[in-house]
Structures are given as C-alpha cells and as structure tokens.
C-alpha cells in the first residue's frame, strides 16, 4: 500500500477541511463521502469526483475504502468509530474522540481487538513551534517542571450555538468551552507537561443561553509534582492565549511570541543562598525558532496518520493519546458538579451518572 483510501463522513464544516487535506496529501486518496444532507453530500462528491452515500453503513461496505474520517457532531463519534472498526476500516476521528471517557475506552479497546489504527485529530501537536517546545522540555532544557499556567480564552456569539441543534447541549455536545474550543489546548498541556494526578475544577455558564459551560477553570497537580492552573472561556471578546511553563533551570513562555529563558544556575542553588534575600540568577531570553518551514495542521495530521498505516505503526495521536484530554475534561466537569477534588483515573460510573442526570434535566425542561 502506498496510499490510504479515505471515506469521509460529514461533508460540511470540518469535513471540508479533511477532504481538502486528504486530496493534498501524496499518501492519501479521497474515494467517498457520506452525509445525510443530500445537497452537502452531492456538492462534495461533485467537487472531488467521488461517490456520495446518504447511508453511512453503505459507505462502510465499500471494499475500496481503507480508512474513515469522522467529522460529525460529537455525540456520533463513538458509535460511528465502532461501526467503522467492525467493518475493518481504520478510523481517524475529529476531536473530541468521544463525549465521555468510557466511550473513549470502548473505542480504544475495539481498535486493539481488531488490530486497526485509531487516530485522533489534534493538529496543535503538529505546529512546528509546539514540537520545538516539546523537544526542549523532553531534552531537559528547562529542567524539572514545577509550575504551569495555561489560559485559552476566546469568543463565540449566541449565533454560533444556534447554527446547529446539537451545540450547547450536554447530551449531544458533551460540554462547551472545554470539550469544543479548548480541548486542543488541554491536549497540548498534558502532552508537554505530563499526566495529571488530581484536580479541582469549576465550570459556569455566564452569558450564553446554553446548558453547557462557557467558562471554566481548574487547579491541577501533575504526576511529576508540578502545580498547574488552567483558565478557559468563550466569553472573551479580546482573546487571551498564554502558556507558561516553569522549570528548575529555566522557563518557556508562549503568548503569540515564543521564547525561553535559561538561568545561570539551577533554582535549588538560588533558593539555598543564605546571604542574599532576593538574589536572582542571571538569565537570557531567547526566541524559540522551529527547525522547519512547515506549518503543520490537518494536512500534517493526515499525512502522518497515513504514514503510520502504511508502515504498520501506531499513529502519533492514537486512541490512548486522544483519550487523555477527554479524561481531563470529564474530571473538571465532575469536580465542579460534585464540589470535590477528582483523582485520576476518573470514576467512569460517576461521570456517566452525572451525564445521565444532566441529559434528563434537559429533557424535563423541554
């Protein structure tokens, strides 16, 4: 195999990006699209010269499809992925891979038992500057991490939520700002810093007429001992995107500009000074420059996913990796509603009970 033949389910929105990226990749080929919206499906099929299916399962029956790209509303991701795996198709699913961590568990297990490749789209990991930050951290450039702050605050109007009936509801979107807009940032946070051991979260709905959160925060303790603060929202008309990672040898800041500072001597030596109260080490700020001109994004995700299938290897972001951000998001929501610290792994039963309760409350209010 030198090309992976794709069927895309979901012809609108992010599905368009997937189709454009597939046809731009030398190791991928678009052969079919499925969408219950006849106009959207036929338009995409005509544009790319591929077959259109209204029935997703009919598309899965096609022998000339190696992988399925899932670009549908959140609540459909799990069942569509499981069905594709049953039909012996590899699966690339848009974020979030599922609404609950238990759904993600099912997807991971199914991929393992079938021996097929489950990939999740987290294009922030492909951006060259983020890969360079990852290389610096893993290489010990800033030493042991002890503190991290991430702010991911952007803006959506009420029109955004009213554009599709599934948005803004617990049962169909699975959350708000956390699971939709800032899941990329949360994935990046745990990819760079490591897995959390426990957290306390708060969520709220401040301004939008929706069930789900439009603002959230969490204090996080990571397995490596680091302390973290996460703030997210979709009510900030003036966007804020900031990442600060502090280590015992230096610091990384990313807020539009990307830079690092390395101290002249390690933090522990500075603190141990018994003569000078406020003595700080010398440091120098340096720009973080990627070693490539590539831009990253969906095309890179798809190329690397196809590379993995062709080579018989695991995708860079497989099901286990994709599940990590879902578990953090579930933990923040569970912590907020139960008003307590949540430890990892997240209690699947407790979270499922919470989701059932929120969905039933939604139905009673209709």
mmCIF file of C-alpha atoms in Angstrom:
data_model
loop_
_atom_site.group_PDB
_atom_site.id
_atom_site.type_symbol
_atom_site.label_atom_id
_atom_site.label_comp_id
_atom_site.label_asym_id
_atom_site.label_seq_id
_atom_site.Cartn_x
_atom_site.Cartn_y
_atom_site.Cartn_z
ATOM 1 C CA UNK A 1 0.000 0.000 0.000
ATOM 2 C CA UNK A 2 1.360 3.421 -0.960
ATOM 3 C CA UNK A 3 -1.866 5.387 -0.476
ATOM 4 C CA UNK A 4 -4.627 5.220 2.126
ATOM 5 C CA UNK A 5 -8.077 5.453 0.550
ATOM 6 C CA UNK A 6 -10.496 7.543 2.628
ATOM 7 C CA UNK A 7 -14.208 7.817 3.050
ATOM 8 C CA UNK A 8 -15.228 10.979 4.924
ATOM 9 C CA UNK A 9 -18.430 11.130 6.954
ATOM 10 C CA UNK A 10 -19.625 14.697 7.378
ATOM 11 C CA UNK A 11 -19.396 16.920 4.296
ATOM 12 C CA UNK A 12 -19.807 20.310 5.973
ATOM 13 C CA UNK A 13 -17.737 22.262 8.490
ATOM 14 C CA UNK A 14 -14.547 20.500 9.486
ATOM 15 C CA UNK A 15 -15.349 17.771 6.960
ATOM 16 C CA UNK A 16 -14.408 20.224 4.219
ATOM 17 C CA UNK A 17 -11.009 20.706 5.827
ATOM 18 C CA UNK A 18 -10.496 16.950 5.998
ATOM 19 C CA UNK A 19 -11.375 16.468 2.339
ATOM 20 C CA UNK A 20 -9.104 19.312 1.231
ATOM 21 C CA UNK A 21 -6.273 17.911 3.351
ATOM 22 C CA UNK A 22 -6.728 14.357 2.060
ATOM 23 C CA UNK A 23 -6.529 15.398 -1.589
ATOM 24 C CA UNK A 24 -3.429 17.494 -0.847
ATOM 25 C CA UNK A 25 -1.533 14.538 0.671
ATOM 26 C CA UNK A 26 0.558 12.355 -1.585
ATOM 27 C CA UNK A 27 -0.104 9.274 0.543
ATOM 28 C CA UNK A 28 -3.895 9.705 0.772
ATOM 29 C CA UNK A 29 -6.796 9.448 -1.648
ATOM 30 C CA UNK A 30 -10.413 10.544 -1.229
ATOM 31 C CA UNK A 31 -12.825 7.969 -2.660
ATOM 32 C CA UNK A 32 -16.168 8.618 -0.934
ATOM 33 C CA UNK A 33 -18.184 10.967 1.256
ATOM 34 C CA UNK A 34 -21.230 10.237 3.403
ATOM 35 C CA UNK A 35 -23.727 12.805 4.647
ATOM 36 C CA UNK A 36 -27.460 12.694 5.367
ATOM 37 C CA UNK A 37 -27.667 16.220 3.931
ATOM 38 C CA UNK A 38 -28.140 15.423 0.245
ATOM 39 C CA UNK A 39 -27.141 18.862 -1.009
ATOM 40 C CA UNK A 40 -23.918 18.965 1.012
ATOM 41 C CA UNK A 41 -23.047 15.377 0.153
ATOM 42 C CA UNK A 42 -23.629 15.763 -3.568
ATOM 43 C CA UNK A 43 -21.750 19.070 -3.661
ATOM 44 C CA UNK A 44 -18.668 17.471 -2.077
ATOM 45 C CA UNK A 45 -18.913 14.383 -4.279
ATOM 46 C CA UNK A 46 -19.118 16.529 -7.395
ATOM 47 C CA UNK A 47 -16.245 18.777 -6.343
ATOM 48 C CA UNK A 48 -13.854 15.880 -5.740
ATOM 49 C CA UNK A 49 -15.232 13.381 -8.226
ATOM 50 C CA UNK A 50 -16.067 10.749 -5.612
ATOM 51 C CA UNK A 51 -19.089 8.687 -4.586
ATOM 52 C CA UNK A 52 -21.697 10.077 -2.197
ATOM 53 C CA UNK A 53 -23.635 7.980 0.288
ATOM 54 C CA UNK A 54 -26.584 9.095 2.377
ATOM 55 C CA UNK A 55 -26.280 5.875 4.400
ATOM 56 C CA UNK A 56 -23.002 5.766 6.354
ATOM 57 C CA UNK A 57 -23.120 1.986 6.647
ATOM 58 C CA UNK A 58 -23.439 1.635 2.868
ATOM 59 C CA UNK A 59 -20.192 3.583 2.544
ATOM 60 C CA UNK A 60 -18.540 1.241 5.037
ATOM 61 C CA UNK A 61 -19.483 -1.714 2.841
ATOM 62 C CA UNK A 62 -17.255 -0.414 0.036
ATOM 63 C CA UNK A 63 -14.125 -2.501 -0.490
ATOM 64 C CA UNK A 64 -12.053 0.385 -1.855
ATOM 65 C CA UNK A 65 -12.008 2.269 1.476
ATOM 66 C CA UNK A 66 -9.094 1.725 3.877
ATOM 67 C CA UNK A 67 -9.908 4.405 6.442
ATOM 68 C CA UNK A 68 -12.834 6.530 7.557
ATOM 69 C CA UNK A 69 -12.516 10.142 8.645
ATOM 70 C CA UNK A 70 -15.267 11.051 11.139
ATOM 71 C CA UNK A 71 -16.310 14.718 11.017
ATOM 72 C CA UNK A 72 -19.769 14.625 12.572
ATOM 73 C CA UNK A 73 -21.283 16.118 15.765
ATOM 74 C CA UNK A 74 -19.632 14.929 18.977
ATOM 75 C CA UNK A 75 -22.329 12.521 20.132
ATOM 76 C CA UNK A 76 -21.981 10.460 16.941
ATOM 77 C CA UNK A 77 -18.220 9.924 17.125
ATOM 78 C CA UNK A 78 -18.111 6.828 19.323
ATOM 79 C CA UNK A 79 -20.771 4.730 17.591
ATOM 80 C CA UNK A 80 -19.562 5.717 14.131
ATOM 81 C CA UNK A 81 -15.993 4.763 15.033
ATOM 82 C CA UNK A 82 -17.062 1.416 16.489
ATOM 83 C CA UNK A 83 -19.131 0.669 13.391
ATOM 84 C CA UNK A 84 -16.231 1.508 11.069
ATOM 85 C CA UNK A 85 -13.892 -0.751 13.040
ATOM 86 C CA UNK A 86 -16.461 -3.554 12.772
ATOM 87 C CA UNK A 87 -16.259 -3.130 9.000
ATOM 88 C CA UNK A 88 -12.448 -3.444 9.173
ATOM 89 C CA UNK A 89 -11.826 0.232 8.429
ATOM 90 C CA UNK A 90 -9.107 2.262 10.105
ATOM 91 C CA UNK A 91 -10.518 5.349 11.827
ATOM 92 C CA UNK A 92 -9.394 8.965 12.054
ATOM 93 C CA UNK A 93 -11.788 10.901 14.273
ATOM 94 C CA UNK A 94 -12.036 14.628 14.842
ATOM 95 C CA UNK A 95 -11.716 15.980 18.343
ATOM 96 C CA UNK A 96 -13.218 15.182 20.722
ATOM 97 C CA UNK A 97 -12.921 11.480 20.015
ATOM 98 C CA UNK A 98 -15.936 10.950 22.292
ATOM 99 C CA UNK A 99 -18.100 12.735 24.852
ATOM 100 C CA UNK A 100 -17.145 10.564 27.830
ATOM 101 C CA UNK A 101 -14.004 8.733 28.795
ATOM 102 C CA UNK A 102 -15.974 5.469 28.919
ATOM 103 C CA UNK A 103 -16.892 5.924 25.260
ATOM 104 C CA UNK A 104 -13.216 6.551 24.527
ATOM 105 C CA UNK A 105 -12.365 3.338 26.398
ATOM 106 C CA UNK A 106 -14.677 1.386 24.088
ATOM 107 C CA UNK A 107 -13.046 2.870 21.006
ATOM 108 C CA UNK A 108 -9.531 2.127 22.238
ATOM 109 C CA UNK A 109 -10.433 -1.455 23.126
ATOM 110 C CA UNK A 110 -12.147 -2.061 19.775
ATOM 111 C CA UNK A 111 -9.118 -0.794 17.878
ATOM 112 C CA UNK A 112 -6.895 -3.132 19.890
ATOM 113 C CA UNK A 113 -9.054 -6.210 19.311
ATOM 114 C CA UNK A 114 -9.371 -5.529 15.574
ATOM 115 C CA UNK A 115 -5.734 -4.554 15.074
ATOM 116 C CA UNK A 116 -6.818 -1.428 13.196
ATOM 117 C CA UNK A 117 -5.452 2.108 13.540
ATOM 118 C CA UNK A 118 -7.460 4.611 15.568
ATOM 119 C CA UNK A 119 -6.213 8.176 15.227
ATOM 120 C CA UNK A 120 -7.477 11.423 16.766
ATOM 121 C CA UNK A 121 -7.063 14.879 15.234
ATOM 122 C CA UNK A 122 -5.049 17.228 17.441
ATOM 123 C CA UNK A 123 -3.340 19.496 14.949
ATOM 124 C CA UNK A 124 -1.786 21.746 17.619
ATOM 125 C CA UNK A 125 0.758 18.968 18.153
ATOM 126 C CA UNK A 126 1.901 19.373 14.546
ATOM 127 C CA UNK A 127 2.649 23.099 14.750
ATOM 128 C CA UNK A 128 6.451 23.431 14.470
ATOM 129 C CA UNK A 129 6.807 25.787 17.444
ATOM 130 C CA UNK A 130 4.931 23.348 19.695
ATOM 131 C CA UNK A 131 7.106 20.476 18.512
ATOM 132 C CA UNK A 132 10.181 22.554 19.283
ATOM 133 C CA UNK A 133 8.851 23.340 22.776
ATOM 134 C CA UNK A 134 8.228 19.619 23.286
ATOM 135 C CA UNK A 135 11.798 18.850 22.167
ATOM 136 C CA UNK A 136 13.238 21.433 24.566
ATOM 137 C CA UNK A 137 11.243 20.115 27.532
ATOM 138 C CA UNK A 138 11.958 16.447 26.828
ATOM 139 C CA UNK A 139 15.627 17.295 26.334
ATOM 140 C CA UNK A 140 15.842 18.810 29.822
ATOM 141 C CA UNK A 141 16.388 22.368 28.601
ATOM 142 C CA UNK A 142 14.351 23.964 31.424
ATOM 143 C CA UNK A 143 14.833 21.154 33.936
ATOM 144 C CA UNK A 144 12.170 19.578 36.116
ATOM 145 C CA UNK A 145 8.832 21.360 35.673
ATOM 146 C CA UNK A 146 7.295 22.690 38.880
ATOM 147 C CA UNK A 147 4.658 25.192 37.706
ATOM 148 C CA UNK A 148 2.492 25.747 34.629
ATOM 149 C CA UNK A 149 -0.218 28.238 33.659
ATOM 150 C CA UNK A 150 -2.440 27.911 30.613
ATOM 151 C CA UNK A 151 -5.057 30.445 29.523
ATOM 152 C CA UNK A 152 -7.204 29.655 26.496
ATOM 153 C CA UNK A 153 -9.874 32.316 26.291
ATOM 154 C CA UNK A 154 -11.676 33.063 23.049
ATOM 155 C CA UNK A 155 -15.108 34.203 21.859
ATOM 156 C CA UNK A 156 -18.327 32.785 20.431
ATOM 157 C CA UNK A 157 -21.675 34.533 19.983
ATOM 158 C CA UNK A 158 -25.120 33.059 20.562
ATOM 159 C CA UNK A 159 -25.426 32.662 16.792
ATOM 160 C CA UNK A 160 -22.687 30.037 16.919
ATOM 161 C CA UNK A 161 -24.783 27.864 19.223
ATOM 162 C CA UNK A 162 -27.955 28.391 17.244
ATOM 163 C CA UNK A 163 -26.266 27.375 13.981
ATOM 164 C CA UNK A 164 -26.673 23.658 14.808
ATOM 165 C CA UNK A 165 -29.212 21.986 17.109
ATOM 166 C CA UNK A 166 -26.612 19.692 18.710
ATOM 167 C CA UNK A 167 -24.459 22.530 20.022
ATOM 168 C CA UNK A 168 -24.740 23.715 23.609
ATOM 169 C CA UNK A 169 -26.350 20.545 24.981
ATOM 170 C CA UNK A 170 -24.857 18.014 27.391
ATOM 171 C CA UNK A 171 -26.312 15.030 25.564
ATOM 172 C CA UNK A 172 -25.052 15.956 22.108
ATOM 173 C CA UNK A 173 -22.045 18.260 22.547
ATOM 174 C CA UNK A 174 -20.897 16.816 25.864
ATOM 175 C CA UNK A 175 -19.784 20.175 27.192
ATOM 176 C CA UNK A 176 -18.977 23.645 25.952
ATOM 177 C CA UNK A 177 -15.755 25.634 26.004
ATOM 178 C CA UNK A 178 -13.779 22.711 27.431
ATOM 179 C CA UNK A 179 -14.686 19.923 25.024
ATOM 180 C CA UNK A 180 -15.048 22.013 21.893
ATOM 181 C CA UNK A 181 -12.883 25.131 21.707
ATOM 182 C CA UNK A 182 -10.102 24.494 24.229
ATOM 183 C CA UNK A 183 -9.657 20.724 24.062
ATOM 184 C CA UNK A 184 -6.680 21.422 21.774
ATOM 185 C CA UNK A 185 -5.021 23.491 24.498
ATOM 186 C CA UNK A 186 -5.757 20.855 27.135
ATOM 187 C CA UNK A 187 -4.259 18.163 24.927
ATOM 188 C CA UNK A 188 -1.188 20.337 24.400
ATOM 189 C CA UNK A 189 -0.882 20.959 28.143
ATOM 190 C CA UNK A 190 -0.780 17.284 29.094
ATOM 191 C CA UNK A 191 1.422 16.431 26.075
ATOM 192 C CA UNK A 192 4.052 18.942 27.191
ATOM 193 C CA UNK A 193 3.833 18.672 30.980
ATOM 194 C CA UNK A 194 2.639 15.104 31.534
ATOM 195 C CA UNK A 195 -0.432 13.432 33.005
ATOM 196 C CA UNK A 196 -2.308 14.902 35.975
ATOM 197 C CA UNK A 197 -2.823 13.009 39.217
ATOM 198 C CA UNK A 198 -5.710 15.102 40.587
ATOM 199 C CA UNK A 199 -7.550 18.367 40.033
ATOM 200 C CA UNK A 200 -10.241 20.703 41.277
ATOM 201 C CA UNK A 201 -12.464 22.278 38.641
ATOM 202 C CA UNK A 202 -15.169 24.878 38.327
ATOM 203 C CA UNK A 203 -17.429 25.485 35.358
ATOM 204 C CA UNK A 204 -20.135 28.050 34.718
ATOM 205 C CA UNK A 205 -22.495 29.465 32.129
ATOM 206 C CA UNK A 206 -22.108 33.216 32.358
ATOM 207 C CA UNK A 207 -23.558 34.771 29.227
ATOM 208 C CA UNK A 208 -24.724 32.240 26.626
ATOM 209 C CA UNK A 209 -28.225 30.763 26.573
ATOM 210 C CA UNK A 210 -26.990 27.153 26.612
ATOM 211 C CA UNK A 211 -26.868 24.205 29.025
ATOM 212 C CA UNK A 212 -23.104 23.750 28.905
ATOM 213 C CA UNK A 213 -20.231 25.826 30.256
ATOM 214 C CA UNK A 214 -18.892 28.945 28.576
ATOM 215 C CA UNK A 215 -16.191 29.460 31.225
ATOM 216 C CA UNK A 216 -14.117 27.085 33.348
ATOM 217 C CA UNK A 217 -11.025 26.874 35.497
ATOM 218 C CA UNK A 218 -9.011 24.179 37.219
ATOM 219 C CA UNK A 219 -6.112 23.777 39.587
ATOM 220 C CA UNK A 220 -4.121 20.711 38.625
ATOM 221 C CA UNK A 221 -1.470 18.589 40.311
ATOM 222 C CA UNK A 222 0.579 16.597 37.840
ATOM 223 C CA UNK A 223 2.159 13.197 38.377
ATOM 224 C CA UNK A 224 5.609 14.797 38.174
ATOM 225 C CA UNK A 225 4.708 17.040 41.116
ATOM 226 C CA UNK A 226 4.103 20.213 39.111
ATOM 227 C CA UNK A 227 1.311 22.627 40.022
ATOM 228 C CA UNK A 228 -0.923 23.897 37.232
ATOM 229 C CA UNK A 229 -3.625 26.474 36.635
ATOM 230 C CA UNK A 230 -5.994 26.260 33.669
ATOM 231 C CA UNK A 231 -8.422 29.002 32.639
ATOM 232 C CA UNK A 232 -10.681 28.726 29.599
ATOM 233 C CA UNK A 233 -13.643 30.646 28.228
ATOM 234 C CA UNK A 234 -15.565 31.555 25.102
ATOM 235 C CA UNK A 235 -16.752 34.888 26.508
ATOM 236 C CA UNK A 236 -13.543 36.874 25.982
ATOM 237 C CA UNK A 237 -14.099 39.329 23.135
ATOM 238 C CA UNK A 238 -10.403 40.148 23.487
ATOM 239 C CA UNK A 239 -8.737 36.761 23.088
ATOM 240 C CA UNK A 240 -6.100 35.538 25.513
ATOM 241 C CA UNK A 241 -3.901 32.572 24.699
ATOM 242 C CA UNK A 242 -0.972 32.008 27.026
ATOM 243 C CA UNK A 243 1.209 29.148 28.153
ATOM 244 C CA UNK A 244 3.851 29.493 30.851
ATOM 245 C CA UNK A 245 5.983 26.513 31.861
ATOM 246 C CA UNK A 246 8.481 26.954 34.697
ATOM 247 C CA UNK A 247 11.315 24.530 35.317
ATOM 248 C CA UNK A 248 14.226 24.361 37.745
ATOM 249 C CA UNK A 249 16.659 25.514 35.038
ATOM 250 C CA UNK A 250 14.515 27.919 33.044
ATOM 251 C CA UNK A 251 11.171 28.949 31.678
ATOM 252 C CA UNK A 252 9.111 28.810 28.476
ATOM 253 C CA UNK A 253 6.515 31.410 27.531
ATOM 254 C CA UNK A 254 4.169 31.207 24.577
ATOM 255 C CA UNK A 255 1.642 34.009 24.072
ATOM 256 C CA UNK A 256 1.901 34.986 20.434
ATOM 257 C CA UNK A 257 5.628 35.226 20.896
ATOM 258 C CA UNK A 258 7.500 32.061 21.795
ATOM 259 C CA UNK A 259 10.564 32.355 23.993
ATOM 260 C CA UNK A 260 12.607 30.617 26.626
ATOM 261 C CA UNK A 261 14.901 31.758 29.408
ATOM 262 C CA UNK A 262 17.734 29.700 30.859
ATOM 263 C CA UNK A 263 19.072 30.631 34.297
ATOM 264 C CA UNK A 264 22.784 30.895 35.034
ATOM 265 C CA UNK A 265 22.388 28.406 37.880
ATOM 266 C CA UNK A 266 19.616 25.999 38.917
ATOM 267 C CA UNK A 267 16.682 27.140 41.018
ATOM 268 C CA UNK A 268 17.597 24.978 44.026
ATOM 269 C CA UNK A 269 21.026 26.600 44.269
ATOM 270 C CA UNK A 270 19.458 30.062 44.152
ATOM 271 C CA UNK A 271 16.959 29.259 46.893
ATOM 272 C CA UNK A 272 19.679 27.730 49.080
ATOM 273 C CA UNK A 273 21.530 31.074 49.185
ATOM 274 C CA UNK A 274 21.817 32.096 52.867
ATOM 275 C CA UNK A 275 23.323 35.543 52.279
ATOM 276 C CA UNK A 276 21.106 37.371 49.793
ATOM 277 C CA UNK A 277 17.340 37.536 50.314
ATOM 278 C CA UNK A 278 16.237 38.333 46.792
ATOM 279 C CA UNK A 279 19.225 37.213 44.782
ATOM 280 C CA UNK A 280 18.188 36.048 41.354
ATOM 281 C CA UNK A 281 20.339 34.264 38.803
ATOM 282 C CA UNK A 282 21.236 35.881 35.527
ATOM 283 C CA UNK A 283 19.114 34.754 32.617
ATOM 284 C CA UNK A 284 18.758 35.365 28.919
ATOM 285 C CA UNK A 285 15.556 35.290 26.897
ATOM 286 C CA UNK A 286 15.841 33.526 23.557
ATOM 287 C CA UNK A 287 13.297 33.174 20.778
ATOM 288 C CA UNK A 288 12.067 29.642 20.180
ATOM 289 C CA UNK A 289 12.636 29.012 16.487
ATOM 290 C CA UNK A 290 11.258 25.890 14.796
ATOM 291 C CA UNK A 291 13.738 23.971 12.683
ATOM 292 C CA UNK A 292 11.330 23.639 9.757
ATOM 293 C CA UNK A 293 9.359 25.900 7.438
ATOM 294 C CA UNK A 294 6.358 23.561 7.506
ATOM 295 C CA UNK A 295 3.179 24.992 9.021
ATOM 296 C CA UNK A 296 1.546 21.864 10.411
ATOM 297 C CA UNK A 297 -2.226 21.473 10.630
ATOM 298 C CA UNK A 298 -4.768 18.981 9.333
ATOM 299 C CA UNK A 299 -2.735 18.049 6.265
ATOM 300 C CA UNK A 300 0.183 17.086 8.506
ATOM 301 C CA UNK A 301 -2.118 15.086 10.795
ATOM 302 C CA UNK A 302 -3.498 13.138 7.842
ATOM 303 C CA UNK A 303 -0.091 12.594 6.234
ATOM 304 C CA UNK A 304 1.388 11.231 9.468
ATOM 305 C CA UNK A 305 -1.691 9.091 10.103
ATOM 306 C CA UNK A 306 -1.346 7.581 6.627
ATOM 307 C CA UNK A 307 2.394 7.074 7.157
ATOM 308 C CA UNK A 308 1.546 5.025 10.249
ATOM 309 C CA UNK A 309 -0.988 2.837 8.438
ATOM 310 C CA UNK A 310 1.372 2.202 5.524
ATOM 311 C CA UNK A 311 4.240 1.347 7.890
ATOM 312 C CA UNK A 312 2.051 -0.738 10.208
ATOM 313 C CA UNK A 313 2.795 1.531 13.177
ATOM 314 C CA UNK A 314 0.662 3.378 15.707
ATOM 315 C CA UNK A 315 -0.475 6.898 14.696
ATOM 316 C CA UNK A 316 1.266 9.786 16.524
ATOM 317 C CA UNK A 317 -2.031 10.544 18.300
ATOM 318 C CA UNK A 318 -3.687 7.171 18.759
ATOM 319 C CA UNK A 319 -6.765 6.366 20.814
ATOM 320 C CA UNK A 320 -4.875 6.257 24.099
ATOM 321 C CA UNK A 321 -3.416 9.705 23.442
ATOM 322 C CA UNK A 322 -6.735 11.140 22.276
ATOM 323 C CA UNK A 323 -8.461 9.845 25.401
ATOM 324 C CA UNK A 324 -6.220 11.837 27.761
ATOM 325 C CA UNK A 325 -7.817 15.232 27.102
ATOM 326 C CA UNK A 326 -11.316 13.734 27.383
ATOM 327 C CA UNK A 327 -10.439 12.353 30.812
ATOM 328 C CA UNK A 328 -9.153 15.735 31.990
ATOM 329 C CA UNK A 329 -12.289 17.491 30.728
ATOM 330 C CA UNK A 330 -14.564 14.905 32.336
ATOM 331 C CA UNK A 331 -12.622 15.368 35.582
ATOM 332 C CA UNK A 332 -13.082 19.159 35.559
ATOM 333 C CA UNK A 333 -16.826 18.862 34.943
ATOM 334 C CA UNK A 334 -17.257 16.117 37.553
ATOM 335 C CA UNK A 335 -15.247 18.080 40.113
ATOM 336 C CA UNK A 336 -17.369 21.169 39.563
ATOM 337 C CA UNK A 337 -20.709 19.408 39.989
ATOM 338 C CA UNK A 338 -19.591 17.270 42.941
ATOM 339 C CA UNK A 339 -17.603 20.127 44.502
ATOM 340 C CA UNK A 340 -14.622 17.970 45.336
ATOM 341 C CA UNK A 341 -11.158 17.002 44.174
ATOM 342 C CA UNK A 342 -11.155 14.376 41.435
ATOM 343 C CA UNK A 343 -8.273 11.920 41.196
ATOM 344 C CA UNK A 344 -7.132 10.015 38.118
ATOM 345 C CA UNK A 345 -8.219 7.724 36.631
ATOM 346 C CA UNK A 346 -11.656 9.340 36.552
ATOM 347 C CA UNK A 347 -14.513 7.310 38.017
ATOM 348 C CA UNK A 348 -16.346 6.262 34.851
ATOM 349 C CA UNK A 349 -19.539 5.292 36.677
ATOM 350 C CA UNK A 350 -19.732 8.624 38.492
ATOM 351 C CA UNK A 351 -19.289 10.592 35.292
ATOM 352 C CA UNK A 352 -21.862 8.545 33.391
ATOM 353 C CA UNK A 353 -24.370 9.112 36.210
ATOM 354 C CA UNK A 354 -23.725 12.843 36.022
ATOM 355 C CA UNK A 355 -24.243 12.913 32.250
ATOM 356 C CA UNK A 356 -27.489 10.947 32.536
ATOM 357 C CA UNK A 357 -28.725 13.352 35.193
ATOM 358 C CA UNK A 358 -27.862 16.414 33.105
ATOM 359 C CA UNK A 359 -29.474 14.934 29.987
ATOM 360 C CA UNK A 360 -32.656 14.001 31.894
ATOM 361 C CA UNK A 361 -32.816 17.501 33.351
ATOM 362 C CA UNK A 362 -32.560 18.842 29.808
ATOM 363 C CA UNK A 363 -35.472 16.653 28.675
ATOM 364 C CA UNK A 364 -37.674 17.725 31.613
ATOM 365 C CA UNK A 365 -37.122 21.382 30.782
ATOM 366 C CA UNK A 366 -38.309 20.995 27.179
#
